[in-house]
CSV table of C-alpha atoms and ligand atoms in Angstrom, one decimal:
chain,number,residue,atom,x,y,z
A,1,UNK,CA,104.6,67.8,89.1
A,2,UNK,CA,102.8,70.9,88.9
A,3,UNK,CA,99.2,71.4,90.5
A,4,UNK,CA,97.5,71.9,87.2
A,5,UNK,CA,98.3,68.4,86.2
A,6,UNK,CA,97.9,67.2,89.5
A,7,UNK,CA,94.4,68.6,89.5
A,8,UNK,CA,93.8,67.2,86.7
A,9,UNK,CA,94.8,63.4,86.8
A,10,UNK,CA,92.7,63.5,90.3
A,11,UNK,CA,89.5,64.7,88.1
A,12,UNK,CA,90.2,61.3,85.6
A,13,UNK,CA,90.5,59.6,88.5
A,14,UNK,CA,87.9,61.0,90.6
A,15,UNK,CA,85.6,60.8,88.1
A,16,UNK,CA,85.8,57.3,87.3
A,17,UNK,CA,85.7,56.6,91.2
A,18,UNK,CA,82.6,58.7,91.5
A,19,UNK,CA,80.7,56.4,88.8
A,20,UNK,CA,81.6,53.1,90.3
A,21,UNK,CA,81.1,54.3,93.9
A,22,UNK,CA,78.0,55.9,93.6
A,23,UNK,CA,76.5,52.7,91.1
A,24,UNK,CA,77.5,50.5,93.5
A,25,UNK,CA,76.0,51.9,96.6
A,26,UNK,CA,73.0,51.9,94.7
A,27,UNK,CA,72.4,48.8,93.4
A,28,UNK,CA,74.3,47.0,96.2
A,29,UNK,CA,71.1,46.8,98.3
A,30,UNK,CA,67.3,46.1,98.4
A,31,UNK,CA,65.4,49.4,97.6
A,32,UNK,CA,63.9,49.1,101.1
A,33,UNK,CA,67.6,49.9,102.7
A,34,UNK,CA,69.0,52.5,100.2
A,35,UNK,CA,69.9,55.6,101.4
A,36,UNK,CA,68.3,58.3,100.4
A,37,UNK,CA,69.9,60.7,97.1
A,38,UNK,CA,68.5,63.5,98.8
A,39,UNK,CA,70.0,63.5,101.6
A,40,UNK,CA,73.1,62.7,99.5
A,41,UNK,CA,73.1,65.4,97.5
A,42,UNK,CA,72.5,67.6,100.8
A,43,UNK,CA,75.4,66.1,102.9
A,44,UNK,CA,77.4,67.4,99.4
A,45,UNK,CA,76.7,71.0,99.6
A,46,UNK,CA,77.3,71.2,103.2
A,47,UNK,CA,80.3,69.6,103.6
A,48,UNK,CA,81.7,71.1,99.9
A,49,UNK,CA,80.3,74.8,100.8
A,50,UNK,CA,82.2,74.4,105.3
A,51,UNK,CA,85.5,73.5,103.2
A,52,UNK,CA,85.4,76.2,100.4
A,53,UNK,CA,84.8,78.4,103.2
A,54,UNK,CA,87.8,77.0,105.6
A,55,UNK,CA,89.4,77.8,102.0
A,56,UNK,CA,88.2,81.6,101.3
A,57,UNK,CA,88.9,82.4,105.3
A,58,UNK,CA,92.5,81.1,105.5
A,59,UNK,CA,93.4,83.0,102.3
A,60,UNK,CA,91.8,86.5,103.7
A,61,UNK,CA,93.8,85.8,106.9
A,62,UNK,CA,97.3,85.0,105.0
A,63,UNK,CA,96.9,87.8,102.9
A,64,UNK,CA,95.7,90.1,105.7
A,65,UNK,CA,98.6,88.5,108.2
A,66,UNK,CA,95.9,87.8,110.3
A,67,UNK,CA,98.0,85.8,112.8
A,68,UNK,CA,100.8,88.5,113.3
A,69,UNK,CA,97.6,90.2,114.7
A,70,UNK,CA,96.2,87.9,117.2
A,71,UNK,CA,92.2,87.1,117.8
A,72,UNK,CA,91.6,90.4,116.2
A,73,UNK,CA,93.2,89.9,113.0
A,74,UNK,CA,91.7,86.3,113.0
A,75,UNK,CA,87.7,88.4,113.7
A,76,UNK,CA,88.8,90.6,110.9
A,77,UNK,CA,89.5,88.3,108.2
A,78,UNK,CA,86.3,87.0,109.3
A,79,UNK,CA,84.0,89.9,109.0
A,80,UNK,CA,85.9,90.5,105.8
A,81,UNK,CA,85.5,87.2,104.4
A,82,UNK,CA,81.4,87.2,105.2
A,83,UNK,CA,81.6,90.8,103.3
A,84,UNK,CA,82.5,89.1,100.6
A,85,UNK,CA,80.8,86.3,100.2
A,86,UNK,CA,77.3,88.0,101.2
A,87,UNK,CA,78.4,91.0,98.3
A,88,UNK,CA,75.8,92.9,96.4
A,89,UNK,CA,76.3,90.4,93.2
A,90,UNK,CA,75.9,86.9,95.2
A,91,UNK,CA,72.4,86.1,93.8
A,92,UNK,CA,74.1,85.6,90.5
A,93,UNK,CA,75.3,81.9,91.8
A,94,UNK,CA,71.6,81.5,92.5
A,95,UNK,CA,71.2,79.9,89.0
A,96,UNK,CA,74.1,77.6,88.7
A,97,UNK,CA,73.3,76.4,92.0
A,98,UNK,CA,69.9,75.3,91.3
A,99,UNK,CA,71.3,73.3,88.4
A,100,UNK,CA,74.0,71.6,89.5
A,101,UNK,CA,71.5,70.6,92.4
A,102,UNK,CA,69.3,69.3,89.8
A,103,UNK,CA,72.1,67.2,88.0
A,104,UNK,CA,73.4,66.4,91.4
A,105,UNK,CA,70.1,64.4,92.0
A,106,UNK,CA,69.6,63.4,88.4
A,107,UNK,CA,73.0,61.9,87.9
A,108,UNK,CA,71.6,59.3,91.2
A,109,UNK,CA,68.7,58.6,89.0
A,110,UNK,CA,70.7,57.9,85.9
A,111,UNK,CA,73.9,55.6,87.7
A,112,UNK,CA,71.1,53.5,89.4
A,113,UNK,CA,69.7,52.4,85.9
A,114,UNK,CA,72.5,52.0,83.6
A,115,UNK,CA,76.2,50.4,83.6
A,116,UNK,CA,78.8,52.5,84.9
A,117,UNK,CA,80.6,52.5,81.1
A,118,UNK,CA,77.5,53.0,79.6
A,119,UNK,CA,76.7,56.1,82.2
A,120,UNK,CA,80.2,57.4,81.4
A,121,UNK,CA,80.1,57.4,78.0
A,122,UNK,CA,76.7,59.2,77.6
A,123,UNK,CA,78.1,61.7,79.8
A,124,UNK,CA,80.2,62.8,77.6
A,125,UNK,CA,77.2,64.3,75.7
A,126,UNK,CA,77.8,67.3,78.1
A,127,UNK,CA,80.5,68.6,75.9
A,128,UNK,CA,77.2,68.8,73.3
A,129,UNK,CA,75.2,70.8,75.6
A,130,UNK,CA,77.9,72.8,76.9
A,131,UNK,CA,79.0,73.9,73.3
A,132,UNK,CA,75.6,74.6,72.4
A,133,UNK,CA,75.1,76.8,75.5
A,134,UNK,CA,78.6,78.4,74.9
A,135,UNK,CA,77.6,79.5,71.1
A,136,UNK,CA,73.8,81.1,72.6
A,137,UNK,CA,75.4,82.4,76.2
A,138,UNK,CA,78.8,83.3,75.7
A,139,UNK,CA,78.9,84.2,71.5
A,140,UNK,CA,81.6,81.6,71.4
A,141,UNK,CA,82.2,80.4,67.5
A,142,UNK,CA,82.8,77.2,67.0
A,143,UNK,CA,85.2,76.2,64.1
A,144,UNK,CA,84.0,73.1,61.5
A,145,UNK,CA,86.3,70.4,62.9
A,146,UNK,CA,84.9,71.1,66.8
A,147,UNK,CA,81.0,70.6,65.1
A,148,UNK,CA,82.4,67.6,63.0
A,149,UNK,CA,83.6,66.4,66.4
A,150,UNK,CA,80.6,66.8,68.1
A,151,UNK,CA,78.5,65.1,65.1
A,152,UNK,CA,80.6,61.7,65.6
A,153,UNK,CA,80.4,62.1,69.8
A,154,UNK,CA,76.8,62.3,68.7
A,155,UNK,CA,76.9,59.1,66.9
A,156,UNK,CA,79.0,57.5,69.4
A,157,UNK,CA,77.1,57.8,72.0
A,158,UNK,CA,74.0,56.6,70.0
A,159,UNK,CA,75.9,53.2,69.2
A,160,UNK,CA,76.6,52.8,72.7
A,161,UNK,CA,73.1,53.4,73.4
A,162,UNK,CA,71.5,51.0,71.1
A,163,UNK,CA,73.6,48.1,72.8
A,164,UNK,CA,72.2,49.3,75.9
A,165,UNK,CA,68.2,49.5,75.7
A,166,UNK,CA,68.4,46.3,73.4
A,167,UNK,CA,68.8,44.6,77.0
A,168,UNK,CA,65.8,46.6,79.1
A,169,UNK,CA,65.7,45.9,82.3
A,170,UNK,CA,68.9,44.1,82.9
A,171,UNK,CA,69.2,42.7,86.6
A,172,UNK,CA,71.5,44.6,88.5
A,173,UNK,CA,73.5,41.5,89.8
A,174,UNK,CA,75.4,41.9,86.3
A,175,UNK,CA,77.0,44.8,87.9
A,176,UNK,CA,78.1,43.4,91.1
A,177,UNK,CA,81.8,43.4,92.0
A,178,UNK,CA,82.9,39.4,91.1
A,179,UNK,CA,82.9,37.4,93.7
A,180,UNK,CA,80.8,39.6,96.5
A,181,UNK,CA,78.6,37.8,98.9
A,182,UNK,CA,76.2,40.2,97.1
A,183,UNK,CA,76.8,38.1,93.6
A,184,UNK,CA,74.9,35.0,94.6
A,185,UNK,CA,72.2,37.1,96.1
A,186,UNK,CA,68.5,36.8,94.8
A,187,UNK,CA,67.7,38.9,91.8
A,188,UNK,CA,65.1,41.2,93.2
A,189,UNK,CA,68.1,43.2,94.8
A,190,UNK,CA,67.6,46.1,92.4
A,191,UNK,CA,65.7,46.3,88.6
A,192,UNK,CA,67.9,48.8,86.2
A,193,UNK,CA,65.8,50.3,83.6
A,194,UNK,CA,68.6,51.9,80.6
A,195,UNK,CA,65.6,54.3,79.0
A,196,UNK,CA,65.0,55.9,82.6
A,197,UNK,CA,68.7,55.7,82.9
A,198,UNK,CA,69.3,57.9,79.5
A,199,UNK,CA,66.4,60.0,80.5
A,200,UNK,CA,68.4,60.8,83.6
A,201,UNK,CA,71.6,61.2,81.9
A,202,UNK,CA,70.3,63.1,79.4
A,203,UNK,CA,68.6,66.0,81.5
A,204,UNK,CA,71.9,65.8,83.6
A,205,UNK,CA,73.9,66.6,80.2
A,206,UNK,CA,71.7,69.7,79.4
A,207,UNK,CA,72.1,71.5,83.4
A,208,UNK,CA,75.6,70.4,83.2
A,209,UNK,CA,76.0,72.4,79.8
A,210,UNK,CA,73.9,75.5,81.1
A,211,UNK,CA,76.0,75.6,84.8
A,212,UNK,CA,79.4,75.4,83.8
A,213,UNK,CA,78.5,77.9,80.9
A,214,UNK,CA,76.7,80.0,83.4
A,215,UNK,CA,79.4,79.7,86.1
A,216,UNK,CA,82.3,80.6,83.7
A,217,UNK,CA,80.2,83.4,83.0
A,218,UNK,CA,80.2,85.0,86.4
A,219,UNK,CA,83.7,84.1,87.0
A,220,UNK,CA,84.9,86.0,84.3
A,221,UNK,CA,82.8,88.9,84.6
A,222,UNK,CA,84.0,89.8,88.1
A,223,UNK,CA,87.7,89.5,90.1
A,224,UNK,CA,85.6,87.9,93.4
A,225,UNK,CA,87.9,84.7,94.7
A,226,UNK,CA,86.9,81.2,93.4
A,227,UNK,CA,86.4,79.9,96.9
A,228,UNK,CA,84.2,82.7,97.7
A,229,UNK,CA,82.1,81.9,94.8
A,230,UNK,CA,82.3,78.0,95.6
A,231,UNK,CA,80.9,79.4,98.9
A,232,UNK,CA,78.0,81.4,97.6
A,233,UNK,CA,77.4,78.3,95.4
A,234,UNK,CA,76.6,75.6,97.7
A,235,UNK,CA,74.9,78.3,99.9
A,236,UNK,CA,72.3,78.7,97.2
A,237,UNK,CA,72.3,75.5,97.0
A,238,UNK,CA,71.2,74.9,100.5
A,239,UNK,CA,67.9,75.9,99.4
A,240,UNK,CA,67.0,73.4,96.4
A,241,UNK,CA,69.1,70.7,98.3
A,242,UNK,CA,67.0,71.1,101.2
A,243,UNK,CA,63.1,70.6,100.3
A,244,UNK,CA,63.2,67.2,99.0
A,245,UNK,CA,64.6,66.4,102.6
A,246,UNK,CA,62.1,68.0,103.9
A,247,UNK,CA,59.6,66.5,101.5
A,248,UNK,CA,60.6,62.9,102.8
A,249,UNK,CA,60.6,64.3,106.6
A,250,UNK,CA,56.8,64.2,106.6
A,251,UNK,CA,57.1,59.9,105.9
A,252,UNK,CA,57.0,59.0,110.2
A,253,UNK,CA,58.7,55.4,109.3
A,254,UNK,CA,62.0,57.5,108.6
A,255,UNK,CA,61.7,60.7,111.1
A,256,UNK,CA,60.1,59.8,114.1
A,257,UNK,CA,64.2,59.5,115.5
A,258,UNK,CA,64.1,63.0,114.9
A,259,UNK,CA,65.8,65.0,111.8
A,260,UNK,CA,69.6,63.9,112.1
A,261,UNK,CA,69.0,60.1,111.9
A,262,UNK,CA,65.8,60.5,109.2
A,263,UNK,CA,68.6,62.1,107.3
A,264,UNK,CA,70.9,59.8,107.6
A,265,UNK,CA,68.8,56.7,107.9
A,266,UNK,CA,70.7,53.4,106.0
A,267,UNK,CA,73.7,55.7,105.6
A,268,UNK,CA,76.4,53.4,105.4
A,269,UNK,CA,80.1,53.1,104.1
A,270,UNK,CA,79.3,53.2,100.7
A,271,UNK,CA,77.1,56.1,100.9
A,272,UNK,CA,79.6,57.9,102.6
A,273,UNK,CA,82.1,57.3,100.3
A,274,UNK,CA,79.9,58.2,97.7
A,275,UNK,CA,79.3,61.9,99.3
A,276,UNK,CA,83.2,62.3,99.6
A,277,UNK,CA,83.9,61.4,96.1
A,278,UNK,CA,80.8,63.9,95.4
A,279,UNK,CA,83.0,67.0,97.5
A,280,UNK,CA,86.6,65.7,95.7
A,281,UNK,CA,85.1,66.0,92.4
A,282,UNK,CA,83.7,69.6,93.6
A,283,UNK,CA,86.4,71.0,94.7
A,284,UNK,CA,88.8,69.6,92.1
A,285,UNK,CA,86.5,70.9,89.3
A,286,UNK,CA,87.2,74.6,90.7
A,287,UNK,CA,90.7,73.7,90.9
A,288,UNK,CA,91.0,73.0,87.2
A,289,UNK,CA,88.6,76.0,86.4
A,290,UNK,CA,91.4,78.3,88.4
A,291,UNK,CA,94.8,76.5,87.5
A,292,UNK,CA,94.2,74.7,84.2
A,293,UNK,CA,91.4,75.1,80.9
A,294,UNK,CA,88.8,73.7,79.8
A,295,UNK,CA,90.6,71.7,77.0
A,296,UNK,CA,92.5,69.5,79.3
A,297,UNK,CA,89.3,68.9,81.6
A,298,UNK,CA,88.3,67.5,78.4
A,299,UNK,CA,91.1,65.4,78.3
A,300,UNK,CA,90.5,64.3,81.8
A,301,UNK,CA,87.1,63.6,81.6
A,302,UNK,CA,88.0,61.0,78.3
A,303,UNK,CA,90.7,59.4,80.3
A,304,UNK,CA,87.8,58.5,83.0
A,305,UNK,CA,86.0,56.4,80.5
A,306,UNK,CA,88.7,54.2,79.8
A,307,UNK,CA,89.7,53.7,83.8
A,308,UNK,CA,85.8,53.2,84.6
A,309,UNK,CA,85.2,50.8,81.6
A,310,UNK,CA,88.9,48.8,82.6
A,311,UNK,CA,87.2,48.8,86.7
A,312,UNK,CA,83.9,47.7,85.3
A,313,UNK,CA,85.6,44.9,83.4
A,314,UNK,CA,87.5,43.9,86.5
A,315,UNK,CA,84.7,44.6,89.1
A,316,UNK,CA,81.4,44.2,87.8
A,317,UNK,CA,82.4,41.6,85.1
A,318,UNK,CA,81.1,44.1,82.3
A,319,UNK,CA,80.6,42.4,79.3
A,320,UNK,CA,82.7,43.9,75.9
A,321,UNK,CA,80.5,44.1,73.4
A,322,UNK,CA,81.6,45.3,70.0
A,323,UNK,CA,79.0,48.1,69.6
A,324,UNK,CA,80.5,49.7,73.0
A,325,UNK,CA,84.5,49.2,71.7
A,326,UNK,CA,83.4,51.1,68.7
A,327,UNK,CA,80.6,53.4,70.2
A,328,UNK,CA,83.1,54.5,73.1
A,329,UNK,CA,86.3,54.8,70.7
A,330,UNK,CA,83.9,56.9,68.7
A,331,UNK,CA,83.6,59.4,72.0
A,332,UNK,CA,86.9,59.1,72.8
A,333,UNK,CA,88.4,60.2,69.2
A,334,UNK,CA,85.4,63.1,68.8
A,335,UNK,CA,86.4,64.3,72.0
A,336,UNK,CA,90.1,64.6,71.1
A,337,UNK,CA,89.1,66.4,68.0
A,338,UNK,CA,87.1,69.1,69.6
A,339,UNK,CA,89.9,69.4,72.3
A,340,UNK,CA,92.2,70.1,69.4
A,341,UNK,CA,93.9,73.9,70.0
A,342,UNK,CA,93.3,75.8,67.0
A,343,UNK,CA,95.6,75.4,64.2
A,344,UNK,CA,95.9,71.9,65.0
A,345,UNK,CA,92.2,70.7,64.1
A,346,UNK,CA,93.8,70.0,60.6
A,347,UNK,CA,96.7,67.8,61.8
A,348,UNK,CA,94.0,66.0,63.9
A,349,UNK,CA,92.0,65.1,61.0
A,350,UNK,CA,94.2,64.1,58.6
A,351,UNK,CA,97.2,63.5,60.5
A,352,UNK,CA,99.5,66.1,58.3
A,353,UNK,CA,102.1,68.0,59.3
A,354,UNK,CA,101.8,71.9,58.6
A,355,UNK,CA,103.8,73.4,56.6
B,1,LIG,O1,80.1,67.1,85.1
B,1,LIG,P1,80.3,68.5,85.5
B,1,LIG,O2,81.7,69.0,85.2
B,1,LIG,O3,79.2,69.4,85.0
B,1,LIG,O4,80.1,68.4,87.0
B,1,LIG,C1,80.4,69.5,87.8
B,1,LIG,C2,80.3,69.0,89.3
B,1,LIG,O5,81.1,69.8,90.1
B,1,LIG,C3,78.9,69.1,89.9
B,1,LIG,O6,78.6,68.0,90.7
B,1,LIG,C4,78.9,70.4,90.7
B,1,LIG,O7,78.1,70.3,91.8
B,1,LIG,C5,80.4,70.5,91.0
B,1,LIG,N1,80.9,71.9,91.0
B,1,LIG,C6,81.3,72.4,92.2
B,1,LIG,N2,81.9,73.7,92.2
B,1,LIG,C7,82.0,74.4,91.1
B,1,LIG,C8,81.7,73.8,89.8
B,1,LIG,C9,81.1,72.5,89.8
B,1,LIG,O8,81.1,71.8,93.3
B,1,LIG,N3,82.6,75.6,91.2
């Protein structure tokens, strides 16, 4: 099978891993043992930025046949890699960085107060945002079958939502895997609440929108290497990623063991799992960017609803409600409208054949 496909069933995948995985580890324990998202969202950049750059050395050195020329080949490839990755137009990542940090931490405020479908379906608002941003950014025209397709995703996402905040403040034990020790546990565990949730999710939708737009931008204004760029991205990200963690350093209870084990204080399996799902998703998403489009991200990103809301079924015992069945159909058919190539959006309306 070819890498583009590859890439792309490991986003679906990925994706829906990343929602359960992350909801879980957050509602799986009393607030007074969670990890912290900061800290989270920090682990991320460093570990996604040392692999990028792993990445962006080994390819200087094969292209360079670094090894044919011993430790000096190996300290050239080096200097040239840093060359490019500190180059005059760097700062341009500056801006994407800073909002994929801010969705980063957002999307930890939004999977704590909401069920994983309902998370995943609202997500797909960021097909919204990002067509928005594409029309003012990049001067992109949209034809009438993508907007009709982006009214009923819209809607659909607004059905799904009204099922939602009709039960505020559902107990997370409703979304506890069935049959965990953690089921029968008391209910004070952790308190979701849906309209901070779609706050969260919301917000996250917008910087999603705004990034990738931005990030496509600078990618195709210049020939610099995608892992180089992926490197200058989590490097700007450092910076944003890094005061909040600070922020929570001056609180004694965590820090007095010094900055390594504040950081990583109640970090356990789950969180960790959560941060590696965090740096698959990363690099996969500039995997697709290089070797596939945008239109079968799309694709990928719809088939991760189904396989999050089938897991939440089996998992969490998610209850099927007919609003979500029709408000998630809803996103699921708007989304393969818009993802239509042109000169099909006909056939995918009305289900002719051209002539
Ligand atoms: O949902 P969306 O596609 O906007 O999510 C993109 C995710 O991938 C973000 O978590 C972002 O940090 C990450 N990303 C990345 N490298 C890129 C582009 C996105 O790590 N080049």
């Amino acid at each position: 099978m070819p890498l583009k496909y590859v890439s792309l069933v490991t986003l679906a995948v990925q994706n829906a891993a990343l929602s359960i995985v992350m909801h879980y580890s957050r509602v799986s324990t009393p607030a007074a043992q969670a990890y912290s998202p900061a800290s989270a969202v920090l682990l991320n950049e460093l570990l996604k930025g040392s692999i990028s750059f792993v990445i962006a050395f080994l390819r200087v050195a094969d292209a360079s046949d670094a090894s044919g020329r011993g430790v000096w080949g190996w300290w050239a490839s080096l200097r040239r890699v840093c060359r490019e990755i500190f180059s005059p137009d760097c700062w341009k990542l500056s801006i994407p960085a800073l909002l994929y940090v801010v969705q980063n931490s957002l999307q930890f405020v939004a999977i704590s107060n909401l069920p994983v479908a309902t998370f995943q379906v609202t997500y797909q608002m960021k097909i919204l945002t990002t067509a928005a941003f594409s029309v003012m950014l990049l001067r992109r025209k949209l034809s009438s079958t993508k907007w009709l397709s982006l009214f009923f995703l819209a809607i659909g996402v607004g059905i799904v939502q009204i099922q939602s905040s009709s039960t505020s403040h559902v107990p997370a034990r409703q979304n506890m895997p069935v049959g965990s020790a953690h089921e029968s546990a008391p209910l004070h565990i952790h308190i979701m609440s849906p309209l901070k949730g779609f706050g969260a999710v919301t917000a996250a939708c917008f910087t999603s929108g705004l990034a990738g737009v931005y990030f496509e931008m600078v990618l195709k204004n210049s020939k610099a290497d995608l892992w180089v760029r992926n490197v200058q991205l989590s490097l700007f990200s450092l910076i944003p990623a890094v005061l909040p963690v600070f922020w929570e350093s001056s609180d004694p209870r965590y820090y007095q063991a010094g900055l390594i084990s504040g950081i990583l204080r109640n970090f356990g399996g789950w969180a960790w799992a959560t941060v590696a799902v965090q740096v698959l998703g990363g690099l996969i998403t500039a995997i697709v960017i290089k070797y596939s489009d945008n239109i079968l991200k799309g694709f990928a990103t719809s088939l991760s609803i189904v396989l999050s809301f089938l897991a939440s079924v089996a998992l969490f015992g998610f209850r099927i409600t007919p609003s979500f069945v029709i408000g998630s159909t809803t996103v699921l058919v708007a989304t393969w409208m818009y993802n239509q190539p042109p000169g099909q959006e006909l056939v995918a309306i009305t289900g002719a054949i051209p002539v």
